[in-house]
Amino acid sequence: SEEQVRLAVNASGAGLWNLNIHTREFWVTDRTRELFGIGYEERLSLDRFLDVIHPEDRPSILQALQRSQEFGENLSIEYRLRLPDDSIRWVATRGRVFFDQAKSQPQFLKGATLDITLSKQAEIDLRQHEQELTALTGRLISNQEEELQRLSRELHDDLTQRLAAIVMDLGLLGKTLQ
């Protein structure tokens, strides 16, 4: 059973972790260290973990952690990591709070983290393509409207000229018949 779990975790590419809420220290798997760009011999505290998170995403992480601890909510959040080489990695983290025997105090927050950079980039690209398509559609509609107005003017002008010619021809015809 333990071996099956290990194989499943390795196959998924998930990094497992365990946060001791009282000491604010993490136990993490090697994969978690790889995901977060943290050395194998480095101690991993909550503060060090927060240092790796993109500054714009830190408030939402702190809120999610607080909700998990206060209300026992499952942790489920996507956020960016700023790696040592200044590259950005998107990750999805899922976790659960474990309480003491009396179920009154949170003791641990345990979970897993996955690299979702490729799917996030695809999502960002899709949104960008949707915006470009919307802009292109707007220009196409605008061009169609302009073309319809041009055709309408041409038809109007042509019809007016033909009517004027007919009136003139009728006038001449009327003079010749008199």
mmCIF file of C-alpha atoms in Angstrom, residues 3-16 29 31-32 34-35 91-92 94 111-117:
data_model
loop_
_atom_site.group_PDB
_atom_site.id
_atom_site.type_symbol
_atom_site.label_atom_id
_atom_site.label_comp_id
_atom_site.label_asym_id
_atom_site.label_seq_id
_atom_site.Cartn_x
_atom_site.Cartn_y
_atom_site.Cartn_z
ATOM 1 C CA GLU A 3 4.652 1.466 -2.232
ATOM 2 C CA GLN A 4 1.528 2.052 -4.341
ATOM 3 C CA VAL A 5 1.096 5.509 -2.848
ATOM 4 C CA ARG A 6 4.766 6.282 -3.534
ATOM 5 C CA LEU A 7 4.387 5.143 -7.163
ATOM 6 C CA ALA A 8 1.214 7.186 -7.625
ATOM 7 C CA VAL A 9 2.815 10.305 -6.168
ATOM 8 C CA ASN A 10 5.920 9.890 -8.332
ATOM 9 C CA ALA A 11 3.820 9.329 -11.453
ATOM 10 C CA SER A 12 1.715 12.432 -10.768
ATOM 11 C CA GLY A 13 4.707 14.699 -10.245
ATOM 12 C CA ALA A 14 3.137 15.986 -7.039
ATOM 13 C CA GLY A 15 5.193 17.424 -4.237
ATOM 14 C CA LEU A 16 3.921 16.400 -0.811
ATOM 15 C CA THR A 29 9.372 15.674 -0.319
ATOM 16 C CA ARG A 31 9.746 16.920 -5.474
ATOM 17 C CA THR A 32 8.332 19.790 -3.404
ATOM 18 C CA GLU A 34 12.314 20.948 -6.794
ATOM 19 C CA LEU A 35 9.002 22.699 -7.488
ATOM 20 C CA VAL A 91 1.454 25.632 -9.083
ATOM 21 C CA ALA A 92 -1.797 24.259 -7.698
ATOM 22 C CA ARG A 94 -4.485 21.247 -2.297
ATOM 23 C CA GLY A 111 -1.217 18.488 1.146
ATOM 24 C CA ALA A 112 0.228 18.246 -2.313
ATOM 25 C CA THR A 113 1.436 20.703 -4.920
ATOM 26 C CA LEU A 114 1.515 20.229 -8.704
ATOM 27 C CA ASP A 115 3.259 22.196 -11.434
ATOM 28 C CA ILE A 116 0.524 23.661 -13.673
ATOM 29 C CA THR A 117 2.721 26.066 -15.624
#
